[in-house]
């Protein structure tokens, strides 16, 4: 009686960090939890984002009723434009989450056709056979919820990303009572965030960074640059409050920070004293000790405001000797090289750089719960079945062991993307697999911009749109560009002489307008060349070849 089983099908996020997406199916109704993206690893150079393969959803398009979002981080909403352009279904989310999603859909001109439905913690919504209760959780972002989903076979709770923060800076703490209540009602299956399963104890509150930041702010003698993730609304709020306390005005530099700060202000998460914010253009008019620059780019992203300021190539953000630069964030694995390269540039400008290397005191806290919080949640809910979600395989495995070790859960299921878990009131069994995978997208982010899955379909893509290799010879000792750049094009049917000559000029111009420091930073210069060439080639051929700059050190 396969029809009487609830099916849980992870399409992304179980076995990797990012592109979280989970389908829940009862007979002919499917609800999707989260629609995330993943940022590409280095081996996928030339691709902007990675999203889950949603063949399972498009093959069952008449059954998909809705996408329900837990919170507004990119790894949960970043794939929305791509999924909605394939499959236009209603999207449910909290007010703040939808505000972030709206901006994203607007960018891709999908907003007019999108149906966005607001949910609030504590208020049930019914979608097909599912009744969903959003429950307030705390995280590094605001307005985050877990989802308690009443299904025909029992209640499934998806935690979303969470930690148990009882003194959240926005005054909206983790809702322990609601979870205790769910536990009393009985939970069939718990899907829980595995991110910090390796950490003992409890994760500190978002508020815990305040004392050390306060100290740093009082020691800063000249300009203060503060960088954190643009979605870290609590952190932004604390930094701005401290700036105000220390008599500094605040300039926000960087599009993503600007955007999230504005949304946070609109929705009441950031109440700033009048006159605190100044325009980036006003930075130079202010005495150094009277200004804080809130700047984006904690991960050393080559085109970010902070990376550009670090090589002295930002119009408004000038970093001088004696300035303080605070990176209030973690180093995301894979970004080490780029971050340390940026820090080297900052050190070369004689700025005082404070980043989270373990010696600087508490300047960053994680948004995900540690072992005791995971145990606490299992204890509150006492689920019959348990499934770890959100993590690499090793995190899922550790988390499964942690849950099994508590001897409260009847059965722990270790799932990976594509596995189908069938649940009844009494049983949980894996049964079969669906198609899953990664789809690489070259900016834009809708299905028309799909570069195709590089692993499977790269040949087709290359034969249609081709590949462009700008080759630049840089003298390692002097940092000077030697010889004119070479442009190698393959698989572009219309790769004529004129196009190659034009492309060469574009690269030459990019090199001309770049500073010596930028040229010495291959990550930065490659990204600039890639962007400029992409624009040129799209304009002249309306193609999207794979562009992979090659730097030859001579
Ligand atoms: Zn998150
Ligand atoms: Zn996440």
XYZ file of C-alpha atoms and ligand atoms in Angstrom:
556
model
C 0.000 0.000 0.000
C 2.623 2.508 -1.143
C -0.096 5.106 -1.375
C -0.573 5.228 2.348
C 2.964 6.262 3.008
C 4.367 9.714 3.506
C 7.470 10.213 1.437
C 10.363 12.489 2.398
C 12.748 13.142 -0.472
C 15.812 15.357 0.010
C 16.737 17.000 -3.311
C 19.678 18.949 -1.912
C 21.575 19.741 1.281
C 22.031 16.198 2.573
C 25.632 15.449 1.695
C 26.721 19.014 0.990
C 26.455 22.450 2.559
C 24.055 24.483 0.486
C 21.136 24.091 -1.949
C 18.791 22.876 0.758
C 15.620 21.479 -0.730
C 13.329 18.739 0.567
C 10.149 17.337 -0.969
C 7.326 15.973 1.174
C 4.812 13.842 -0.646
C 1.490 12.346 0.327
C -0.249 10.613 -2.569
C -0.732 13.300 -5.227
C 0.383 16.292 -3.191
C 3.936 17.557 -2.853
C 5.169 20.395 -0.677
C 8.768 21.565 -0.980
C 10.721 22.868 2.007
C 13.346 25.473 1.025
C 14.881 26.202 -2.367
C 18.530 26.966 -1.792
C 21.648 27.497 -3.839
C 25.262 26.591 -3.295
C 28.276 28.668 -4.178
C 30.522 26.810 -6.611
C 33.701 25.159 -5.492
C 36.896 26.237 -7.129
C 36.866 23.463 -9.687
C 33.711 24.996 -11.167
C 35.460 28.187 -12.183
C 33.369 30.165 -14.604
C 30.064 29.340 -12.948
C 28.259 31.696 -10.592
C 25.898 29.524 -8.606
C 24.858 25.904 -8.226
C 21.264 24.807 -7.636
C 19.629 21.401 -7.149
C 18.399 19.342 -10.066
C 14.609 19.476 -9.711
C 13.691 16.839 -12.294
C 11.653 15.064 -9.630
C 9.523 18.181 -9.183
C 9.159 19.011 -12.872
C 8.206 15.400 -13.635
C 5.480 15.724 -11.012
C 4.637 19.354 -11.738
C 0.879 18.883 -11.445
C 1.361 17.648 -7.872
C 3.619 20.363 -6.476
C 1.465 22.619 -4.290
C 3.928 25.039 -2.711
C 7.421 25.911 -1.586
C 7.685 26.723 2.120
C 10.758 28.635 3.287
C 12.319 28.324 6.740
C 14.462 31.488 6.493
C 16.151 33.875 4.106
C 19.717 32.599 3.765
C 20.955 31.933 0.241
C 21.334 28.232 0.909
C 17.549 28.173 1.520
C 16.081 30.761 -0.894
C 18.831 31.348 -3.488
C 17.474 28.714 -5.874
C 13.972 30.242 -5.946
C 14.333 32.137 -9.234
C 15.556 28.982 -10.916
C 12.831 26.767 -9.491
C 10.002 29.270 -10.027
C 11.010 29.838 -13.622
C 10.526 26.086 -14.132
C 7.572 25.612 -11.855
C 5.440 28.536 -10.749
C 3.941 27.561 -7.397
C 3.009 29.650 -4.328
C 5.877 30.464 -1.963
C 5.288 30.632 1.787
C 7.650 32.397 4.143
C 7.829 34.801 7.070
C 7.753 38.543 6.440
C 11.520 39.049 6.463
C 12.210 35.908 4.436
C 9.722 36.992 1.779
C 11.243 40.481 1.658
C 14.599 38.928 0.766
C 12.965 36.549 -1.712
C 11.089 39.431 -3.333
C 14.293 41.290 -4.094
C 15.730 38.181 -5.654
C 12.665 37.514 -7.816
C 12.475 41.151 -8.834
C 16.053 41.004 -10.120
C 15.019 38.160 -12.402
C 11.723 39.783 -13.396
C 9.778 36.939 -11.826
C 8.125 38.954 -9.077
C 4.975 39.958 -10.981
C 4.022 36.338 -11.615
C 5.020 35.040 -8.205
C 2.501 34.271 -5.503
C 4.077 35.016 -2.129
C 2.142 34.124 1.004
C 3.224 35.350 4.408
C 3.289 33.013 7.388
C 3.762 33.935 11.034
C 5.055 31.861 13.901
C 2.164 30.238 15.734
C -0.357 30.547 12.873
C -1.193 27.325 11.036
C -1.612 27.139 7.270
C -3.102 24.237 5.374
C -1.665 23.165 2.040
C -3.331 20.077 0.570
C -3.137 17.256 3.130
C -0.565 19.129 5.228
C -1.203 21.561 8.052
C 1.919 23.534 8.751
C 2.716 25.353 11.973
C 5.702 27.722 11.788
C 7.579 27.859 15.103
C 9.972 30.670 16.003
C 13.627 29.611 16.111
C 16.780 31.713 16.466
C 19.701 31.833 14.058
C 22.196 34.392 12.718
C 19.363 35.825 10.620
C 16.029 37.159 11.881
C 12.470 35.854 11.436
C 13.491 32.195 11.096
C 11.106 29.318 11.681
C 11.023 25.580 12.105
C 8.075 23.846 10.466
C 5.824 21.447 12.337
C 3.912 19.662 9.612
C 0.836 17.654 10.488
C 0.519 14.865 7.902
C -1.961 11.992 7.611
C 0.546 9.670 9.353
C 1.705 12.028 12.077
C 3.736 15.124 12.723
C 6.998 15.863 10.941
C 9.173 18.651 12.374
C 11.835 20.304 10.200
C 14.033 22.531 12.378
C 15.418 24.697 9.580
C 18.700 26.301 10.653
C 18.692 27.088 14.338
C 20.468 27.607 17.586
C 18.779 28.083 20.931
C 19.305 31.777 21.625
C 17.379 32.847 24.696
C 18.514 36.484 24.558
C 18.262 37.205 20.854
C 19.138 40.883 20.152
C 15.777 41.434 18.423
C 13.914 40.451 21.610
C 12.348 37.427 19.961
C 13.872 34.389 21.659
C 13.736 30.768 20.635
C 10.247 29.414 21.351
C 11.014 26.602 23.811
C 7.392 26.400 24.922
C 6.074 25.696 21.455
C 8.543 22.846 20.973
C 7.712 21.372 24.369
C 4.043 21.507 23.381
C 4.767 19.701 20.081
C 6.653 17.060 22.037
C 3.593 16.471 24.185
C 1.380 16.095 21.123
C 3.773 13.495 19.705
C 6.250 13.822 16.858
C 6.609 11.121 14.222
C 9.808 12.355 12.633
C 12.345 15.091 13.345
C 14.622 16.537 10.645
C 17.366 18.486 12.384
C 20.189 20.894 11.396
C 23.550 19.042 11.542
C 25.927 21.959 10.890
C 27.554 22.161 14.328
C 27.250 18.568 15.430
C 31.030 18.530 16.006
C 30.871 21.313 18.604
C 30.453 20.486 22.264
C 28.258 22.467 24.598
C 26.049 25.358 23.562
C 26.542 28.001 20.885
C 26.763 31.496 22.434
C 23.964 34.008 21.925
C 24.167 36.514 19.072
C 24.515 39.068 21.843
C 27.768 37.498 23.092
C 29.986 39.382 20.622
C 29.051 42.770 22.058
C 31.639 43.098 24.880
C 34.654 42.308 22.709
C 33.413 44.463 19.842
C 32.831 47.275 22.333
C 36.484 46.972 23.376
C 37.695 47.031 19.785
C 35.518 50.057 19.027
C 36.947 51.970 21.987
C 40.526 51.161 20.940
C 40.047 52.259 17.319
C 41.739 55.621 16.835
C 41.079 56.229 13.153
C 38.565 54.962 10.630
C 36.762 51.775 11.537
C 35.752 49.264 8.879
C 33.280 46.613 9.973
C 32.485 43.655 7.768
C 30.008 40.848 8.340
C 27.643 38.773 6.222
C 24.935 40.986 4.787
C 22.302 38.659 6.232
C 23.671 38.868 9.789
C 21.039 41.333 10.883
C 21.787 40.866 14.600
C 25.462 41.606 13.987
C 24.686 44.667 11.876
C 22.414 45.946 14.608
C 25.028 45.453 17.342
C 27.770 47.116 15.268
C 25.574 50.098 14.448
C 24.520 50.521 18.064
C 28.164 50.430 19.124
C 29.123 52.927 16.430
C 26.477 55.268 17.799
C 27.702 54.747 21.383
C 31.237 55.585 20.295
C 30.237 58.737 18.438
C 30.724 57.405 14.943
C 28.468 57.912 11.926
C 27.877 54.872 9.730
C 28.285 54.546 5.971
C 27.074 51.327 4.361
C 29.171 50.221 1.396
C 28.242 47.236 -0.782
C 24.998 46.421 -2.508
C 23.982 43.348 -0.517
C 24.627 45.056 2.833
C 22.764 48.121 1.675
C 19.818 46.025 0.634
C 19.530 43.936 3.808
C 20.048 46.973 6.034
C 17.201 48.697 4.267
C 14.861 45.721 4.615
C 15.795 45.338 8.289
C 14.971 49.019 8.859
C 11.680 48.787 6.979
C 10.559 45.770 8.968
C 11.566 47.123 12.349
C 14.626 44.970 13.022
C 16.953 47.941 12.964
C 15.852 51.112 14.680
C 18.578 53.634 14.138
C 18.944 57.065 15.700
C 18.192 59.820 13.187
C 21.293 61.013 11.387
C 23.384 57.930 12.179
C 23.645 56.857 8.552
C 25.655 58.896 6.085
C 26.236 58.362 2.372
C 29.461 56.658 1.314
C 30.321 59.899 -0.484
C 30.444 61.668 2.884
C 33.114 59.396 4.388
C 35.962 61.647 3.326
C 34.298 64.710 4.826
C 34.236 63.116 8.270
C 37.103 63.107 10.775
C 38.588 59.585 10.832
C 37.524 58.810 14.398
C 33.927 59.815 13.686
C 33.128 57.233 11.045
C 32.434 53.532 10.755
C 32.240 51.971 7.328
C 30.001 48.936 7.205
C 31.472 47.096 4.237
C 30.665 43.849 2.445
C 33.137 41.144 1.498
C 34.199 39.045 4.502
C 35.123 36.097 2.292
C 37.628 37.946 0.113
C 35.257 37.728 -2.875
C 37.324 39.381 -5.616
C 34.708 41.935 -6.670
C 33.429 42.788 -3.185
C 33.781 46.276 -1.738
C 36.294 45.216 0.912
C 38.503 43.339 -1.570
C 38.540 46.403 -3.772
C 39.237 48.716 -0.836
C 42.078 46.395 0.182
C 43.815 47.061 -3.137
C 42.961 50.742 -2.980
C 40.426 50.598 -5.746
C 37.186 51.713 -4.121
C 35.749 55.124 -4.792
C 34.573 55.833 -1.256
C 36.198 53.287 1.030
C 39.853 54.275 1.446
C 41.828 52.266 3.941
C 44.815 54.062 5.431
C 47.566 53.335 7.927
C 46.165 53.037 11.449
C 42.603 52.225 10.372
C 40.925 49.239 11.995
C 39.292 46.504 9.920
C 37.060 44.007 11.729
C 36.004 40.819 9.946
C 33.120 39.647 12.100
C 32.527 36.349 10.354
C 33.924 32.910 9.955
C 36.220 31.642 7.251
C 34.055 29.491 5.018
C 36.129 26.452 4.034
C 37.437 26.903 0.512
C 37.737 30.683 0.891
C 40.921 30.673 2.998
C 43.215 31.664 0.153
C 41.093 34.593 -0.973
C 40.556 35.844 2.589
C 44.214 35.680 3.592
C 45.216 37.343 0.335
C 42.841 40.189 1.165
C 44.157 40.405 4.718
C 47.707 40.626 3.330
C 46.656 43.581 1.201
C 45.098 45.240 4.235
C 48.219 44.611 6.324
C 50.285 46.150 3.539
C 48.227 49.328 3.970
C 49.162 49.151 7.674
C 45.588 48.696 8.773
C 44.927 46.806 12.010
C 43.049 43.706 10.911
C 40.974 41.785 13.424
C 39.526 38.526 12.195
C 38.168 35.429 13.854
C 41.353 33.365 14.144
C 40.672 32.229 17.692
C 42.986 34.771 19.330
C 40.814 37.859 19.054
C 38.131 37.105 21.592
C 34.499 36.587 20.665
C 33.960 38.680 17.531
C 31.823 36.115 15.749
C 29.409 33.412 16.865
C 27.873 30.650 14.843
C 24.175 30.677 14.004
C 23.844 26.910 14.408
C 23.232 24.932 17.575
C 25.964 22.804 19.170
C 25.631 19.303 20.589
C 23.697 20.211 23.723
C 21.181 22.236 21.760
C 20.681 19.354 19.353
C 20.160 17.032 22.327
C 17.801 19.497 23.955
C 15.635 19.651 20.850
C 15.501 15.852 20.559
C 14.598 15.719 24.221
C 11.811 18.258 23.867
C 10.295 16.617 20.818
C 11.009 12.927 21.560
C 10.430 11.940 17.933
C 9.842 8.348 16.920
C 12.124 8.727 13.898
C 15.084 11.015 13.367
C 16.758 12.276 10.172
C 19.828 14.541 10.243
C 19.757 17.234 7.544
C 21.931 20.199 6.435
C 25.511 18.967 6.267
C 28.237 16.970 4.590
C 27.932 13.216 4.946
C 30.253 13.135 7.953
C 28.083 15.672 9.791
C 24.953 13.679 9.050
C 26.693 10.524 10.287
C 27.902 12.142 13.563
C 24.460 13.601 14.089
C 22.823 10.199 13.548
C 25.200 8.752 16.163
C 24.433 11.558 18.596
C 20.702 10.977 18.257
C 21.004 7.195 18.487
C 23.170 7.569 21.593
C 20.336 9.284 23.440
C 18.146 6.188 23.276
C 15.011 8.314 23.010
C 14.494 7.832 19.312
C 13.130 4.569 17.983
C 14.966 4.706 14.673
C 17.560 7.000 13.142
C 17.636 7.252 9.359
C 20.708 8.423 7.506
C 19.567 9.845 4.179
C 21.403 11.429 1.275
C 20.091 13.528 -1.601
C 17.730 11.506 -3.741
C 16.906 8.840 -1.145
C 13.197 8.257 -0.660
C 12.141 7.761 2.946
C 8.717 6.210 3.424
C 6.939 6.832 6.687
C 3.849 5.291 8.215
C 2.618 5.706 11.770
C 4.730 2.682 12.711
C 7.591 2.467 10.261
C 10.363 4.348 8.501
C 12.050 2.662 5.525
C 14.239 3.817 2.702
C 12.719 2.823 -0.613
C 14.299 3.783 -3.920
C 15.942 6.874 -5.287
C 14.980 9.832 -7.460
C 17.182 11.847 -9.826
C 19.220 14.489 -8.073
C 22.289 16.485 -9.022
C 23.788 19.903 -9.314
C 22.902 22.416 -11.973
C 25.434 25.157 -12.643
C 24.132 28.602 -13.473
C 26.037 31.485 -14.972
C 24.716 34.606 -13.174
C 21.164 35.575 -14.008
C 19.852 32.618 -12.076
C 16.809 31.580 -14.089
C 16.487 28.516 -16.223
C 17.379 30.404 -19.377
C 20.831 31.025 -17.970
C 21.625 27.468 -17.087
C 25.142 26.549 -18.083
C 24.017 22.918 -17.784
C 25.392 20.519 -15.284
C 29.116 20.674 -15.925
C 29.701 17.122 -14.882
C 27.151 15.567 -17.189
C 26.435 18.057 -19.882
C 29.566 20.127 -20.328
C 30.225 18.795 -23.802
C 26.891 19.942 -25.105
C 27.306 23.314 -23.551
C 30.775 23.752 -24.920
C 29.653 22.769 -28.393
C 26.817 25.284 -28.300
C 28.355 28.238 -26.558
C 32.043 27.456 -26.615
C 34.873 28.363 -24.341
C 37.079 31.437 -24.189
C 40.530 31.424 -22.633
C 42.148 34.818 -22.263
C 45.836 34.147 -21.565
C 47.749 36.883 -19.783
C 51.478 36.783 -19.094
C 52.453 38.565 -15.910
C 56.024 39.082 -14.745
C 56.036 37.690 -11.239
C 58.874 39.934 -10.076
C 57.672 43.276 -11.411
C 53.934 42.556 -11.564
C 53.955 43.960 -15.089
C 51.931 42.491 -17.923
C 54.282 41.230 -20.592
C 53.138 40.948 -24.227
C 49.631 41.512 -25.491
C 47.013 39.101 -24.094
C 46.216 36.042 -26.192
C 42.598 35.068 -26.727
C 41.883 31.415 -27.421
C 38.330 30.560 -28.455
C 37.012 27.050 -28.985
C 33.635 25.849 -30.104
C 32.299 29.290 -30.929
C 30.976 28.958 -34.439
C 31.292 32.674 -34.988
C 34.734 33.175 -33.551
C 35.924 35.510 -36.242
C 38.958 37.682 -36.299
C 37.017 40.801 -35.341
C 35.622 39.248 -32.205
C 39.023 38.034 -31.073
C 40.620 41.422 -31.703
C 37.794 43.104 -29.793
C 38.128 40.688 -26.907
C 41.848 41.342 -26.762
C 41.149 45.072 -26.515
C 38.682 44.471 -23.699
C 41.284 42.520 -21.736
C 43.929 45.161 -22.405
C 41.620 47.875 -21.146
C 40.779 45.884 -18.019
C 44.501 45.488 -17.316
C 45.111 49.183 -17.935
C 42.533 50.362 -15.420
C 43.622 47.884 -12.754
C 46.122 48.820 -10.088
C 49.447 46.992 -9.660
C 48.082 45.359 -6.518
C 45.035 44.071 -8.337
C 47.226 42.631 -11.058
C 49.309 40.875 -8.433
C 46.126 39.343 -7.024
C 45.182 36.707 -9.574
C 41.787 36.050 -8.035
C 40.824 39.699 -8.476
C 42.248 40.203 -11.914
C 40.779 36.971 -13.273
C 37.337 37.905 -12.006
C 37.552 41.396 -13.514
C 38.617 40.009 -16.870
C 35.892 37.389 -16.769
C 33.205 39.982 -16.036
C 34.325 42.422 -18.702
C 34.717 39.742 -21.351
C 31.384 38.185 -20.514
C 29.673 41.523 -21.065
C 31.499 42.102 -24.344
C 30.795 38.646 -25.772
C 27.155 38.621 -24.746
C 26.642 42.008 -26.314
C 28.235 41.015 -29.592
C 27.126 37.407 -29.973
C 24.404 36.892 -27.337
C 26.252 33.764 -26.303
C 27.384 32.658 -22.877
C 30.623 30.818 -23.352
C 32.597 29.524 -20.437
C 35.270 32.132 -19.779
C 38.351 30.922 -17.945
C 41.179 33.462 -17.661
C 44.629 31.920 -17.474
C 47.522 33.794 -15.880
C 51.005 32.768 -16.921
C 53.708 33.794 -14.507
C 56.937 34.514 -16.309
Zn 20.801 29.759 7.700
Zn 21.492 26.851 5.969
